[in-house]
C-alpha positions as MATLAB code, in Angstrom:
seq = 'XXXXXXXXXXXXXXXXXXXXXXXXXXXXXXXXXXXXXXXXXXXXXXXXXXXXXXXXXXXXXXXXXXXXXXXXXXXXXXXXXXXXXXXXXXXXXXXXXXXXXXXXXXXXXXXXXXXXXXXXXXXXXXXXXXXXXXXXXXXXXXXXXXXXXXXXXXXXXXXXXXXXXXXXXXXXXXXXXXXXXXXXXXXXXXXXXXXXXXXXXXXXXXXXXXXXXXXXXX';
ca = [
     -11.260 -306.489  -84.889;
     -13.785 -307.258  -81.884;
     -15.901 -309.292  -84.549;
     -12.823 -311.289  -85.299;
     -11.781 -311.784  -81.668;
     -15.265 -313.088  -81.156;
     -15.105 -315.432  -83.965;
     -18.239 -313.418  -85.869;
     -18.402 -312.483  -89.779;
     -20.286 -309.020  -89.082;
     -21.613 -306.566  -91.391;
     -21.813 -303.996  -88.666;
     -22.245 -303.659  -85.410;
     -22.981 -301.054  -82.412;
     -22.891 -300.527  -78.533;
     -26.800 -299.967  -77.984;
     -28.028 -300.071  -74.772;
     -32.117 -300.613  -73.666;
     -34.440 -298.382  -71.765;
     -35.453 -299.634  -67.976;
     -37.448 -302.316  -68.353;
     -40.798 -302.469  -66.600;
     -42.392 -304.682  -64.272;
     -44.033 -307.897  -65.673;
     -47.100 -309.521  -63.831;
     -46.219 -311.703  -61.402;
     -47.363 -314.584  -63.155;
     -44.850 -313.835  -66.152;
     -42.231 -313.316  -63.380;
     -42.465 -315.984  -61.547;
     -43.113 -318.592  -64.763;
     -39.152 -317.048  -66.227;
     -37.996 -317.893  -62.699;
     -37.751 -314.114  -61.721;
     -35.220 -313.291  -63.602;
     -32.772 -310.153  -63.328;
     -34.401 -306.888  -64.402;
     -32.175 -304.269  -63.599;
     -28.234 -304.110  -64.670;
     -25.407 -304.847  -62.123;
     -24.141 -302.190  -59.459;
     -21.500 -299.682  -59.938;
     -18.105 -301.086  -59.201;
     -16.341 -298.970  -56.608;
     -13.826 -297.522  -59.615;
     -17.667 -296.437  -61.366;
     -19.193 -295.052  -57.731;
     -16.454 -292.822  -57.553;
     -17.212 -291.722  -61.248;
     -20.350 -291.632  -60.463;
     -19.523 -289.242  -57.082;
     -17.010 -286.964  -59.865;
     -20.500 -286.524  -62.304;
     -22.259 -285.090  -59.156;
     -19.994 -282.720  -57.980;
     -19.440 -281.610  -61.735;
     -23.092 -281.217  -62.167;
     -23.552 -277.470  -62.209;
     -20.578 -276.987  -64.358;
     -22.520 -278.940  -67.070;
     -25.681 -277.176  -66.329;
     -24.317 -274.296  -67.417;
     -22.828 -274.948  -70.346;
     -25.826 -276.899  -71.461;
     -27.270 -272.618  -70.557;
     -24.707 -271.160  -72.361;
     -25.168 -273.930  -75.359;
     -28.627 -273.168  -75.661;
     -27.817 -269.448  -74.962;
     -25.553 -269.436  -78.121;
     -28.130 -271.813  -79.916;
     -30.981 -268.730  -79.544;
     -28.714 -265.906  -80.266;
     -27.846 -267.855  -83.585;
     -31.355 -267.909  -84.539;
     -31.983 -264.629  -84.055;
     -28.809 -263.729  -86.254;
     -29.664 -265.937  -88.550;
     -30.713 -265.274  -92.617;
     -33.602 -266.032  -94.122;
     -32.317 -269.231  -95.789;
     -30.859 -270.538  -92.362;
     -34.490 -269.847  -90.350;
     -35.911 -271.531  -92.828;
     -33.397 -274.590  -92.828;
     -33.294 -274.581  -88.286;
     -37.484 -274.371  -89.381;
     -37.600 -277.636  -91.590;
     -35.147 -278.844  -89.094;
     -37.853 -278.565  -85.878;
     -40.498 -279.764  -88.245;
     -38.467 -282.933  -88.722;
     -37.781 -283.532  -85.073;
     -41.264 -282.759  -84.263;
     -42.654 -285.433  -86.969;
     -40.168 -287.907  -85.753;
     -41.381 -287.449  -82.241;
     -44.920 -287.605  -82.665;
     -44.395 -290.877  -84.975;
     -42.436 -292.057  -82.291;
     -44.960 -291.938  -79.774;
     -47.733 -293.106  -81.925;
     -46.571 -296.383  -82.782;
     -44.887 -297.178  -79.444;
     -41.359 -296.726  -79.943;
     -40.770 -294.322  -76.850;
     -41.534 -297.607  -74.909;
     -38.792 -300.250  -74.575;
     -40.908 -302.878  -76.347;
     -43.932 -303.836  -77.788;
     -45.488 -304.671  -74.228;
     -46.492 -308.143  -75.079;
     -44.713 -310.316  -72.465;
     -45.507 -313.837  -73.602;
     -44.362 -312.399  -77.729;
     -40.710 -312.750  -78.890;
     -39.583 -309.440  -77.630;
     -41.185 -309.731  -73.944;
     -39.672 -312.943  -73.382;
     -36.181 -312.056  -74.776;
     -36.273 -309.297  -72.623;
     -37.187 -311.171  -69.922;
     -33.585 -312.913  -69.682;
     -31.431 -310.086  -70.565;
     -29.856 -309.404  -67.684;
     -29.630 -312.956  -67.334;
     -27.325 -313.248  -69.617;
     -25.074 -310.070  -68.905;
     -25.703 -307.627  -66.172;
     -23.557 -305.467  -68.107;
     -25.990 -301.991  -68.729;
     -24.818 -302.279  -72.204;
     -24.848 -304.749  -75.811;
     -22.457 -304.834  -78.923;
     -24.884 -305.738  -81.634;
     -23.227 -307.117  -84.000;
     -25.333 -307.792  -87.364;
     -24.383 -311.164  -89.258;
     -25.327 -312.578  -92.646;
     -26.941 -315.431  -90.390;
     -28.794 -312.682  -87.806;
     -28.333 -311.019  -84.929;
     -25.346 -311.647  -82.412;
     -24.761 -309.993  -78.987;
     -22.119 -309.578  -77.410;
     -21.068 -308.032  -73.496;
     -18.947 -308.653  -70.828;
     -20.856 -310.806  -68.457;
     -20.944 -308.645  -65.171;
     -21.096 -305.177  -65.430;
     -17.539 -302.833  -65.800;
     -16.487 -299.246  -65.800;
     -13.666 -299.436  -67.829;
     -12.268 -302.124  -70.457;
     -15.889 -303.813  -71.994;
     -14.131 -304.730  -75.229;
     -11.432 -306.684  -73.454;
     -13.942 -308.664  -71.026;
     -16.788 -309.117  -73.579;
     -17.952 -312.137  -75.114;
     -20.649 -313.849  -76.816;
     -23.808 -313.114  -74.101;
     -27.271 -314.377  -77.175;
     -27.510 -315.163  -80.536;
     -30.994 -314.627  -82.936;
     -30.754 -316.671  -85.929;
     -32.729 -314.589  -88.977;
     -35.495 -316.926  -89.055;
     -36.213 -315.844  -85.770;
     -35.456 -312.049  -86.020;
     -34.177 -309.257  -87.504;
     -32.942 -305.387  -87.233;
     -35.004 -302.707  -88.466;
     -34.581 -298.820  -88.631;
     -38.304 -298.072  -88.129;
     -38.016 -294.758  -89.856;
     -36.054 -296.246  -92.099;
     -33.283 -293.595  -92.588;
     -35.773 -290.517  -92.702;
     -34.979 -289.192  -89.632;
     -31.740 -288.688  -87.591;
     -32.225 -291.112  -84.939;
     -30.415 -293.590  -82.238;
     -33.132 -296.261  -82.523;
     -33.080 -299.301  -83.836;
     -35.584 -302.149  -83.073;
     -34.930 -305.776  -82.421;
     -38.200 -307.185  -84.568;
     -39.428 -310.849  -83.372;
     -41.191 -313.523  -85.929;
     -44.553 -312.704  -84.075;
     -43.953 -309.189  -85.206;
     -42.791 -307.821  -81.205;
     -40.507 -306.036  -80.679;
     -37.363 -304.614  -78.443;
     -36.027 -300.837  -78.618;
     -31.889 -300.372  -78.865;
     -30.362 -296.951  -78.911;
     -27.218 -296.886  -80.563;
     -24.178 -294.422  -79.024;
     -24.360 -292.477  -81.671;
     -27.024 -291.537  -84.111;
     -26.432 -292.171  -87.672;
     -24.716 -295.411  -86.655;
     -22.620 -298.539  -88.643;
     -25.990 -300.127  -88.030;
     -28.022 -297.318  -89.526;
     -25.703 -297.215  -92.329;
     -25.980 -301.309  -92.730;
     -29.503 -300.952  -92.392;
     -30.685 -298.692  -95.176;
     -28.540 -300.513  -97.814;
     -31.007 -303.949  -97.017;
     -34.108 -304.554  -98.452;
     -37.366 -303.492  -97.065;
     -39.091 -305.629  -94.791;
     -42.729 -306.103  -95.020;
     -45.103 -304.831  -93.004;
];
């Protein structure tokens, strides 16, 4: 339904949002016109939301105790078969993590500011200060979508076409390729850069979309 109201064919698509982008040379800054690199303000409706999270701070601190609490006790109660399943589990999560870091992907690109990625990211809040993206994945590439100042409430309704990346230009990739239960999902350039999205939720429409495509080369 958003797709349509946008006027997009999409295959899938997913709120993602980007890590905080570093600082670029001043040289790179200057030659984009120092652009926006930080998302718009709170609105006073999200300040107050924001003052509510405070103040409710210690009540999720200790259910995040209690959760992990509950977490440990079930270990210890747990058979043979289920240690060795919470086991393969950590093993996983460990192998994704140390993958992750090894190639990059903890960063929020590739770190090459004059590549694809670096200067894409260079106008992104430039063209939304919204802190978030609809990625929306098309038979003809890669369309996003936002409102085009930042909101608390009511994104869908406000949102509208904010870039578009034709395929010859670039393309989504799961890096891990479904192996691992993950929210990433890179943006990858022609030059072979790249940009770093985090879906909502892991396991995502684009995740799904993703694995039934062919691999990309290397």
């Amino acid at each position: 339904m958003i797709a349509d109201r946008l006027g997009v064919h999409a295959e899938a698509c997913e709120w993602c949002t980007i890590d905080k982008v570093p600082q670029p040379p001043t040289d790179v800054l200057e030659s984009a016109g120092n652009p926006r690199l930080r998302p718009g303000r709170l609105r006073p409706l999200g300040m107050v939301g924001a003052a509510l999270a405070v103040l409710f701070t210690p009540l999720v601190l200790l259910l995040t105790l209690l959760s992990n609490a509950e977490e440990a006790l079930k270990r210890a109660l747990a058979t043979k078969e289920e240690r060795e399943r919470l086991r393969a589990k950590d093993e996983d999560d460990n192998r994704r993590d140390t993958i992750t870091a090894e190639r990059g992907f903890d960063q929020v690109f590739d770190g090459n500011w004059h590549g694809g990625a670096g200067q894409f990211l260079l106008r992104w809040y430039s063209h939304s200060t919204h802190h978030q993206r609809l990625i929306l994945a098309t038979e003809d590439g890669i369309v996003l979508a936002a409102p085009p100042q930042r909101v608390t409430t009511g994104r869908e309704k406000r949102m509208q076409i904010v870039a578009r990346l034709p395929a010859a230009e670039a393309m989504l990739i799961d890096p891990f390729n479904g192996e691992f239960d993950t929210r990433m999902v890179l943006i990858r350039f022609r030059d072979g850069s790249w940009l770093r999205l985090d879906t909502e939720e892991p396991r995502s429409s684009l995740h799904a979309y993703l694995l039934r495509q062919p691999l990309p080369d290397n």
